[in-house]
Amino acid sequence: MEKRKILVGGIVIAVIACVSVVAFYTSPVEVEQAKTVKVFHAGSLAVPLAEAESQFEALNPNIDVQRESMGSISAVRQITDVGKNGDVLASADYTLIPGMMYPKYADWYVRFATNDLVIAYNPELSMYADEITPENWYEILRRDGVTFAFSNPNLDPCGYRAVMVFQLAELHYGDEKIFDDLILDNTGITITEERKGTYLIKTPEVLKPNTEKVDIRPKSVELVALVEEGGLDYAFEYRSVAVQHNLAFVDLPEPIDLSKVGYADFYKKVKLETADGKTKIGKPIVYGITVPTNAENPELGLEFVKFVIGDAGQKIFSDKGQSPIVPPEGSGNLPEELKSLVYVESAKPKPTPSPSPKPTSAPTPTPKTPGFVAVFAVAGILAIGYQVRQIWMK
Protein backbone atom coordinates (compact mmCIF):
# COMPACT_ATOMS: atom_id res chain seq x y z
CA MET A 1 0.00 0.00 0.00
CA GLU A 2 2.79 2.40 0.89
CA LYS A 3 4.43 1.72 -2.43
CA ARG A 4 1.24 2.61 -4.27
CA LYS A 5 0.84 5.86 -2.34
CA ILE A 6 4.40 6.83 -3.11
CA LEU A 7 3.88 5.90 -6.78
CA VAL A 8 0.71 7.95 -7.08
CA GLY A 9 2.41 10.91 -5.42
CA GLY A 10 5.31 10.67 -7.78
CA ILE A 11 3.01 10.58 -10.81
CA VAL A 12 1.16 13.69 -9.58
CA ILE A 13 4.45 15.55 -9.13
CA ALA A 14 5.55 14.47 -12.58
CA VAL A 15 2.28 15.66 -14.20
CA ILE A 16 2.59 19.07 -12.48
CA ALA A 17 6.15 19.37 -13.72
CA CYS A 18 5.07 18.46 -17.27
CA VAL A 19 2.31 21.07 -17.25
CA SER A 20 4.83 23.68 -16.11
CA VAL A 21 7.17 22.80 -18.95
CA VAL A 22 4.33 22.98 -21.51
CA ALA A 23 3.33 26.40 -20.17
CA PHE A 24 6.97 27.49 -20.32
CA TYR A 25 7.19 26.62 -24.02
CA THR A 26 3.75 27.86 -25.05
CA SER A 27 3.66 31.39 -23.63
CA PRO A 28 6.72 32.87 -25.37
CA VAL A 29 5.64 31.46 -28.76
CA GLU A 30 2.14 32.92 -28.45
CA VAL A 31 3.55 36.32 -27.55
CA GLU A 32 5.93 36.22 -30.51
CA GLN A 33 3.12 35.39 -32.93
CA ALA A 34 1.10 38.55 -32.20
CA LYS A 35 1.53 41.11 -35.03
CA THR A 36 -0.16 44.44 -35.73
CA VAL A 37 -0.97 46.19 -39.01
CA LYS A 38 -1.67 49.89 -38.48
CA VAL A 39 -3.89 51.45 -41.17
CA PHE A 40 -4.67 55.16 -41.64
CA HIS A 41 -7.47 55.66 -44.16
CA ALA A 42 -10.13 57.94 -45.60
CA GLY A 43 -13.43 58.03 -43.75
CA SER A 44 -15.28 56.93 -46.88
CA LEU A 45 -13.33 53.65 -46.75
CA ALA A 46 -14.48 52.78 -43.23
CA VAL A 47 -17.18 50.27 -44.21
CA PRO A 48 -15.33 48.28 -46.90
CA LEU A 49 -12.07 48.26 -44.94
CA ALA A 50 -13.90 47.04 -41.83
CA GLU A 51 -15.02 44.04 -43.86
CA ALA A 52 -11.54 43.65 -45.35
CA GLU A 53 -10.11 43.70 -41.83
CA SER A 54 -12.50 40.96 -40.71
CA GLN A 55 -11.71 38.67 -43.64
CA PHE A 56 -7.97 39.33 -43.53
CA GLU A 57 -7.80 38.54 -39.81
CA ALA A 58 -9.78 35.34 -40.39
CA LEU A 59 -7.11 34.26 -42.87
CA ASN A 60 -4.34 35.45 -40.54
CA PRO A 61 -5.48 34.80 -36.96
CA ASN A 62 -2.20 36.04 -35.49
CA ILE A 63 -2.47 39.48 -37.14
CA ASP A 64 -4.44 42.37 -35.64
CA VAL A 65 -5.46 45.07 -38.15
CA GLN A 66 -5.87 48.41 -36.36
CA ARG A 67 -7.58 51.12 -38.43
CA GLU A 68 -7.94 54.86 -37.92
CA SER A 69 -10.55 56.60 -40.05
CA MET A 70 -10.36 60.33 -40.88
CA GLY A 71 -10.17 62.78 -43.76
CA SER A 72 -7.50 61.73 -46.25
CA ILE A 73 -5.34 64.82 -45.71
CA SER A 74 -5.49 64.26 -41.95
CA ALA A 75 -4.58 60.60 -42.50
CA VAL A 76 -1.49 61.54 -44.50
CA ARG A 77 -0.49 64.12 -41.90
CA GLN A 78 -0.56 61.47 -39.16
CA ILE A 79 2.54 60.12 -40.87
CA THR A 80 4.19 63.21 -42.35
CA ASP A 81 3.48 65.78 -39.61
CA VAL A 82 2.42 64.02 -36.41
CA GLY A 83 5.16 61.42 -36.72
CA LYS A 84 3.08 58.27 -36.34
CA ASN A 85 4.13 55.02 -37.96
CA GLY A 86 1.60 53.53 -40.33
CA ASP A 87 1.83 50.21 -42.16
CA VAL A 88 -0.82 51.19 -44.72
CA LEU A 89 -2.14 54.55 -45.97
CA ALA A 90 -5.34 54.59 -48.05
CA SER A 91 -6.52 57.91 -49.49
CA ALA A 92 -9.71 59.02 -51.25
CA ASP A 93 -7.48 61.04 -53.59
CA TYR A 94 -4.50 59.07 -54.86
CA THR A 95 -2.61 62.25 -55.78
CA LEU A 96 -2.18 63.07 -52.08
CA ILE A 97 0.35 60.23 -51.86
CA PRO A 98 2.87 61.60 -54.38
CA GLY A 99 1.89 65.19 -53.56
CA MET A 100 2.32 65.00 -49.77
CA MET A 101 4.38 61.85 -49.09
CA TYR A 102 6.99 61.61 -51.87
CA PRO A 103 9.91 61.05 -51.55
CA LYS A 104 10.44 60.79 -47.79
CA TYR A 105 7.36 58.87 -46.69
CA ALA A 106 6.38 56.90 -49.81
CA ASP A 107 7.68 56.08 -53.26
CA TRP A 108 4.82 54.07 -54.81
CA TYR A 109 1.04 53.79 -54.79
CA VAL A 110 -1.75 51.72 -56.32
CA ARG A 111 -5.02 53.16 -57.65
CA PHE A 112 -7.66 50.64 -56.63
CA ALA A 113 -11.20 52.15 -56.53
CA THR A 114 -13.37 54.96 -57.84
CA ASN A 115 -16.39 56.91 -56.62
CA ASP A 116 -18.62 59.86 -57.44
CA LEU A 117 -20.39 62.64 -55.56
CA VAL A 118 -24.09 62.61 -54.74
CA ILE A 119 -26.39 64.68 -52.52
CA ALA A 120 -27.72 62.54 -49.67
CA TYR A 121 -31.01 63.30 -47.92
CA ASN A 122 -33.77 61.87 -45.74
CA PRO A 123 -36.98 61.23 -47.73
CA GLU A 124 -39.12 61.77 -44.64
CA LEU A 125 -37.34 64.62 -42.87
CA SER A 126 -35.43 66.68 -45.48
CA MET A 127 -37.25 69.79 -46.72
CA TYR A 128 -38.56 69.47 -50.29
CA ALA A 129 -37.33 65.88 -50.50
CA ASP A 130 -40.26 65.07 -52.78
CA GLU A 131 -39.22 67.80 -55.24
CA ILE A 132 -35.44 67.59 -55.55
CA THR A 133 -33.96 66.22 -58.81
CA PRO A 134 -30.59 66.15 -60.61
CA GLU A 135 -31.71 69.24 -62.52
CA ASN A 136 -33.07 71.47 -59.73
CA TRP A 137 -31.03 70.56 -56.63
CA TYR A 138 -29.27 73.93 -56.50
CA GLU A 139 -32.65 75.69 -56.61
CA ILE A 140 -33.81 73.59 -53.66
CA LEU A 141 -30.67 74.43 -51.68
CA ARG A 142 -31.28 78.13 -52.29
CA ARG A 143 -34.70 78.07 -50.62
CA ASP A 144 -35.19 79.65 -47.22
CA GLY A 145 -34.87 77.26 -44.31
CA VAL A 146 -33.04 74.56 -46.28
CA THR A 147 -29.69 73.48 -44.79
CA PHE A 148 -26.88 71.63 -46.52
CA ALA A 149 -23.37 70.47 -45.62
CA PHE A 150 -20.03 69.24 -46.85
CA SER A 151 -16.80 68.22 -45.17
CA ASN A 152 -13.85 70.52 -44.50
CA PRO A 153 -12.01 71.15 -47.81
CA ASN A 154 -8.75 71.62 -45.91
CA LEU A 155 -8.93 68.15 -44.39
CA ASP A 156 -11.03 65.92 -46.62
CA PRO A 157 -11.05 65.34 -50.41
CA CYS A 158 -14.83 64.92 -50.32
CA GLY A 159 -14.99 68.49 -49.01
CA TYR A 160 -12.88 70.14 -51.68
CA ARG A 161 -14.61 68.06 -54.35
CA ALA A 162 -18.02 69.19 -53.08
CA VAL A 163 -17.00 72.84 -53.33
CA MET A 164 -15.74 72.25 -56.87
CA VAL A 165 -19.13 70.79 -57.80
CA PHE A 166 -20.84 74.14 -57.17
CA GLN A 167 -18.63 75.89 -59.73
CA LEU A 168 -18.86 73.02 -62.21
CA ALA A 169 -22.63 73.28 -61.79
CA GLU A 170 -22.50 76.93 -62.84
CA LEU A 171 -20.76 75.92 -66.04
CA HIS A 172 -22.96 72.91 -66.67
CA TYR A 173 -26.37 74.50 -65.99
CA GLY A 174 -25.47 77.96 -67.30
CA ASP A 175 -26.42 79.65 -64.01
CA GLU A 176 -23.68 82.10 -62.98
CA LYS A 177 -25.01 82.59 -59.43
CA ILE A 178 -24.90 79.04 -58.04
CA PHE A 179 -21.47 79.35 -56.42
CA ASP A 180 -22.12 82.92 -55.28
CA ASP A 181 -25.50 82.19 -53.70
CA LEU A 182 -24.59 78.93 -51.96
CA ILE A 183 -20.85 79.13 -51.17
CA LEU A 184 -19.60 82.70 -51.47
CA ASP A 185 -22.49 84.22 -49.50
CA ASN A 186 -22.44 81.57 -46.75
CA THR A 187 -18.75 80.86 -46.08
CA GLY A 188 -15.30 82.47 -46.11
CA ILE A 189 -14.44 80.57 -49.30
CA THR A 190 -13.58 82.75 -52.30
CA ILE A 191 -13.25 82.29 -56.05
CA THR A 192 -11.54 84.09 -58.92
CA GLU A 193 -11.61 83.55 -62.67
CA GLU A 194 -8.01 82.97 -63.76
CA ARG A 195 -8.73 83.08 -67.48
CA LYS A 196 -11.78 82.55 -69.60
CA GLY A 197 -13.51 79.43 -68.39
CA THR A 198 -11.08 78.39 -65.62
CA TYR A 199 -11.49 79.15 -61.93
CA LEU A 200 -9.47 79.09 -58.72
CA ILE A 201 -11.25 78.54 -55.40
CA LYS A 202 -9.47 79.39 -52.14
CA THR A 203 -10.43 77.86 -48.81
CA PRO A 204 -9.09 79.78 -45.76
CA GLU A 205 -8.16 78.13 -42.47
CA VAL A 206 -11.26 79.64 -40.87
CA LEU A 207 -14.16 78.76 -43.15
CA LYS A 208 -16.80 80.90 -41.37
CA PRO A 209 -19.91 78.93 -42.36
CA ASN A 210 -23.29 80.57 -41.90
CA THR A 211 -24.58 77.87 -39.58
CA GLU A 212 -28.20 78.68 -40.36
CA LYS A 213 -27.54 77.54 -43.92
CA VAL A 214 -24.31 75.53 -44.11
CA ASP A 215 -22.65 72.95 -41.84
CA ILE A 216 -19.01 71.93 -42.33
CA ARG A 217 -17.51 68.93 -40.52
CA PRO A 218 -13.98 67.42 -40.55
CA LYS A 219 -14.97 64.39 -42.62
CA SER A 220 -17.96 63.57 -44.79
CA VAL A 221 -19.10 60.46 -42.92
CA GLU A 222 -19.82 62.64 -39.88
CA LEU A 223 -22.71 64.15 -41.83
CA VAL A 224 -24.52 60.82 -42.21
CA ALA A 225 -26.06 60.82 -38.73
CA LEU A 226 -27.20 64.44 -39.11
CA VAL A 227 -29.10 63.55 -42.28
CA GLU A 228 -30.54 60.38 -40.76
CA GLU A 229 -31.82 62.27 -37.71
CA GLY A 230 -33.18 65.24 -39.64
CA GLY A 231 -30.71 67.73 -38.20
CA LEU A 232 -29.60 68.50 -41.74
CA ASP A 233 -31.54 68.50 -45.01
CA TYR A 234 -28.82 67.66 -47.55
CA ALA A 235 -25.19 66.54 -47.49
CA PHE A 236 -22.60 66.07 -50.22
CA GLU A 237 -21.34 62.51 -49.94
CA TYR A 238 -19.63 59.82 -51.95
CA ARG A 239 -22.07 57.44 -53.60
CA SER A 240 -20.56 54.50 -51.70
CA VAL A 241 -21.19 56.17 -48.33
CA ALA A 242 -24.83 56.87 -49.23
CA VAL A 243 -25.32 53.28 -50.38
CA GLN A 244 -23.61 51.79 -47.32
CA HIS A 245 -25.82 53.80 -44.96
CA ASN A 246 -29.03 53.29 -46.93
CA LEU A 247 -29.47 57.00 -47.59
CA ALA A 248 -31.57 58.37 -50.42
CA PHE A 249 -29.55 60.56 -52.75
CA VAL A 250 -29.66 62.79 -55.81
CA ASP A 251 -27.59 61.26 -58.59
CA LEU A 252 -25.73 64.26 -60.04
CA PRO A 253 -25.05 64.54 -63.79
CA GLU A 254 -21.74 63.01 -64.91
CA PRO A 255 -20.27 66.35 -66.08
CA ILE A 256 -20.23 67.53 -62.46
CA ASP A 257 -20.08 64.39 -60.27
CA LEU A 258 -16.32 63.84 -60.86
CA SER A 259 -16.84 60.23 -61.89
CA LYS A 260 -15.83 59.91 -65.54
CA VAL A 261 -12.46 60.07 -67.27
CA GLY A 262 -14.31 61.27 -70.35
CA TYR A 263 -15.08 64.56 -68.58
CA ALA A 264 -11.56 65.08 -67.24
CA ASP A 265 -10.99 68.18 -69.39
CA PHE A 266 -14.20 69.72 -68.07
CA TYR A 267 -13.44 68.88 -64.43
CA LYS A 268 -10.02 70.53 -64.56
CA LYS A 269 -11.59 73.91 -65.37
CA VAL A 270 -11.91 74.24 -61.57
CA LYS A 271 -8.98 74.26 -59.12
CA LEU A 272 -8.99 74.68 -55.37
CA GLU A 273 -6.22 76.01 -53.14
CA THR A 274 -6.39 74.75 -49.55
CA ALA A 275 -5.30 76.74 -46.51
CA ASP A 276 -1.80 75.22 -46.63
CA GLY A 277 -1.26 76.59 -50.14
CA LYS A 278 -1.65 73.25 -51.93
CA THR A 279 -3.66 73.29 -55.16
CA LYS A 280 -6.13 70.54 -56.08
CA ILE A 281 -7.27 70.22 -59.67
CA GLY A 282 -10.71 68.93 -60.56
CA LYS A 283 -10.40 65.34 -61.78
CA PRO A 284 -12.13 61.95 -61.62
CA ILE A 285 -12.30 60.47 -58.11
CA VAL A 286 -9.72 57.71 -57.70
CA TYR A 287 -8.53 56.10 -54.44
CA GLY A 288 -4.89 55.23 -53.73
CA ILE A 289 -3.10 52.96 -51.29
CA THR A 290 0.54 52.52 -50.24
CA VAL A 291 2.86 51.22 -47.52
CA PRO A 292 4.70 54.21 -45.97
CA THR A 293 8.47 54.04 -45.82
CA ASN A 294 8.39 54.38 -42.02
CA ALA A 295 6.10 51.36 -41.53
CA GLU A 296 6.94 49.22 -38.51
CA ASN A 297 5.63 46.08 -40.23
CA PRO A 298 6.04 46.76 -43.97
CA GLU A 299 5.77 43.09 -44.97
CA LEU A 300 2.41 42.70 -43.24
CA GLY A 301 1.30 46.08 -44.54
CA LEU A 302 2.03 44.87 -48.07
CA GLU A 303 0.05 41.68 -47.43
CA PHE A 304 -2.96 43.78 -46.42
CA VAL A 305 -2.57 45.94 -49.56
CA LYS A 306 -2.48 42.77 -51.68
CA PHE A 307 -5.69 41.61 -50.04
CA VAL A 308 -7.48 44.94 -50.57
CA ILE A 309 -6.54 45.21 -54.27
CA GLY A 310 -7.00 41.48 -54.96
CA ASP A 311 -10.06 39.41 -55.80
CA ALA A 312 -11.45 39.31 -52.27
CA GLY A 313 -11.02 43.05 -51.78
CA GLN A 314 -12.56 43.83 -55.17
CA LYS A 315 -15.64 41.79 -54.25
CA ILE A 316 -15.93 43.61 -50.93
CA PHE A 317 -15.87 47.00 -52.66
CA SER A 318 -18.41 45.92 -55.27
CA ASP A 319 -20.73 44.58 -52.56
CA LYS A 320 -20.41 47.88 -50.65
CA GLY A 321 -21.43 50.03 -53.61
CA GLN A 322 -17.98 51.23 -54.66
CA SER A 323 -16.40 50.36 -58.00
CA PRO A 324 -12.97 48.66 -57.83
CA ILE A 325 -10.38 49.29 -60.52
CA VAL A 326 -9.70 45.98 -62.28
CA PRO A 327 -6.84 45.44 -62.62
CA PRO A 328 -5.56 48.00 -60.10
CA GLU A 329 -3.04 50.51 -61.45
CA GLY A 330 0.42 50.95 -59.96
CA SER A 331 2.90 53.79 -60.11
CA GLY A 332 6.36 54.50 -58.73
CA ASN A 333 8.89 52.13 -57.21
CA LEU A 334 6.47 49.22 -56.87
CA PRO A 335 7.47 46.24 -54.71
CA GLU A 336 8.19 43.12 -56.76
CA GLU A 337 5.29 41.29 -55.08
CA LEU A 338 2.81 43.75 -56.63
CA LYS A 339 4.07 43.88 -60.20
CA SER A 340 2.22 40.74 -61.26
CA LEU A 341 -1.02 41.97 -59.64
CA VAL A 342 -1.33 45.47 -61.09
CA TYR A 343 -1.16 47.33 -64.37
CA VAL A 344 2.08 49.32 -64.28
CA GLU A 345 1.79 52.71 -65.98
CA SER A 346 4.85 52.21 -68.17
CA ALA A 347 3.76 48.75 -69.28
CA LYS A 348 1.75 48.17 -72.47
CA PRO A 349 -0.76 46.72 -73.09
CA LYS A 350 -2.99 46.62 -70.00
CA PRO A 351 -3.08 43.02 -68.70
CA THR A 352 -6.15 40.83 -68.43
CA PRO A 353 -7.32 40.59 -64.81
CA SER A 354 -6.08 37.46 -63.07
CA PRO A 355 -6.74 36.06 -59.60
CA SER A 356 -4.44 37.39 -56.93
CA PRO A 357 -2.94 35.11 -54.29
CA LYS A 358 -4.40 35.03 -50.84
CA PRO A 359 -2.32 36.72 -48.17
CA THR A 360 0.06 34.40 -46.42
CA SER A 361 -0.17 33.87 -42.71
CA ALA A 362 2.49 35.26 -40.40
CA PRO A 363 5.35 32.75 -40.08
CA THR A 364 5.27 30.65 -36.93
CA PRO A 365 8.33 31.46 -34.84
CA THR A 366 10.72 28.62 -34.04
CA PRO A 367 10.56 27.81 -30.31
CA LYS A 368 13.52 29.04 -28.35
CA THR A 369 16.14 26.61 -27.02
CA PRO A 370 15.09 25.55 -23.51
CA GLY A 371 16.66 27.63 -20.77
CA PHE A 372 17.90 26.64 -17.32
CA VAL A 373 14.41 26.39 -15.79
CA ALA A 374 13.19 24.02 -18.50
CA VAL A 375 16.26 21.82 -18.23
CA PHE A 376 15.88 21.72 -14.45
CA ALA A 377 12.21 20.70 -14.77
CA VAL A 378 13.03 17.89 -17.19
CA ALA A 379 15.81 16.65 -14.93
CA GLY A 380 13.35 16.68 -12.03
CA ILE A 381 10.88 14.53 -13.97
CA LEU A 382 13.60 11.98 -14.76
CA ALA A 383 14.72 11.88 -11.12
CA ILE A 384 11.17 11.31 -9.91
CA GLY A 385 10.70 8.54 -12.43
CA TYR A 386 13.90 6.89 -11.23
CA GLN A 387 12.90 7.09 -7.56
CA VAL A 388 9.46 5.65 -8.25
CA ARG A 389 10.99 2.77 -10.14
CA GLN A 390 13.42 2.05 -7.29
CA ILE A 391 10.63 1.98 -4.71
CA TRP A 392 8.47 -0.25 -6.87
CA MET A 393 11.31 -2.73 -7.32
CA LYS A 394 11.93 -3.09 -3.62
mmCIF file of C-alpha atoms in Angstrom, residues 36-41 64-68 70 74-90 101 104-106 290-298 301:
data_model
loop_
_atom_site.group_PDB
_atom_site.id
_atom_site.type_symbol
_atom_site.label_atom_id
_atom_site.label_comp_id
_atom_site.label_asym_id
_atom_site.label_seq_id
_atom_site.Cartn_x
_atom_site.Cartn_y
_atom_site.Cartn_z
ATOM 1 C CA THR A 36 -0.164 44.435 -35.731
ATOM 2 C CA VAL A 37 -0.972 46.188 -39.011
ATOM 3 C CA LYS A 38 -1.673 49.894 -38.484
ATOM 4 C CA VAL A 39 -3.888 51.451 -41.169
ATOM 5 C CA PHE A 40 -4.675 55.160 -41.640
ATOM 6 C CA HIS A 41 -7.473 55.661 -44.155
ATOM 7 C CA ASP A 64 -4.445 42.367 -35.645
ATOM 8 C CA VAL A 65 -5.462 45.074 -38.149
ATOM 9 C CA GLN A 66 -5.869 48.413 -36.359
ATOM 10 C CA ARG A 67 -7.584 51.119 -38.432
ATOM 11 C CA GLU A 68 -7.939 54.862 -37.916
ATOM 12 C CA MET A 70 -10.364 60.331 -40.881
ATOM 13 C CA SER A 74 -5.485 64.260 -41.954
ATOM 14 C CA ALA A 75 -4.577 60.604 -42.502
ATOM 15 C CA VAL A 76 -1.492 61.537 -44.500
ATOM 16 C CA ARG A 77 -0.492 64.119 -41.902
ATOM 17 C CA GLN A 78 -0.556 61.475 -39.161
ATOM 18 C CA ILE A 79 2.542 60.122 -40.868
ATOM 19 C CA THR A 80 4.186 63.214 -42.355
ATOM 20 C CA ASP A 81 3.482 65.784 -39.614
ATOM 21 C CA VAL A 82 2.421 64.022 -36.412
ATOM 22 C CA GLY A 83 5.164 61.421 -36.720
ATOM 23 C CA LYS A 84 3.082 58.274 -36.341
ATOM 24 C CA ASN A 85 4.133 55.019 -37.958
ATOM 25 C CA GLY A 86 1.596 53.529 -40.328
ATOM 26 C CA ASP A 87 1.835 50.210 -42.157
ATOM 27 C CA VAL A 88 -0.817 51.189 -44.720
ATOM 28 C CA LEU A 89 -2.141 54.550 -45.968
ATOM 29 C CA ALA A 90 -5.337 54.587 -48.055
ATOM 30 C CA MET A 101 4.377 61.853 -49.089
ATOM 31 C CA LYS A 104 10.441 60.795 -47.792
ATOM 32 C CA TYR A 105 7.360 58.866 -46.686
ATOM 33 C CA ALA A 106 6.379 56.900 -49.808
ATOM 34 C CA THR A 290 0.544 52.522 -50.237
ATOM 35 C CA VAL A 291 2.860 51.218 -47.523
ATOM 36 C CA PRO A 292 4.701 54.207 -45.973
ATOM 37 C CA THR A 293 8.474 54.045 -45.819
ATOM 38 C CA ASN A 294 8.386 54.384 -42.016
ATOM 39 C CA ALA A 295 6.098 51.359 -41.532
ATOM 40 C CA GLU A 296 6.943 49.216 -38.512
ATOM 41 C CA ASN A 297 5.634 46.075 -40.234
ATOM 42 C CA PRO A 298 6.041 46.758 -43.966
ATOM 43 C CA GLY A 301 1.295 46.079 -44.544
#
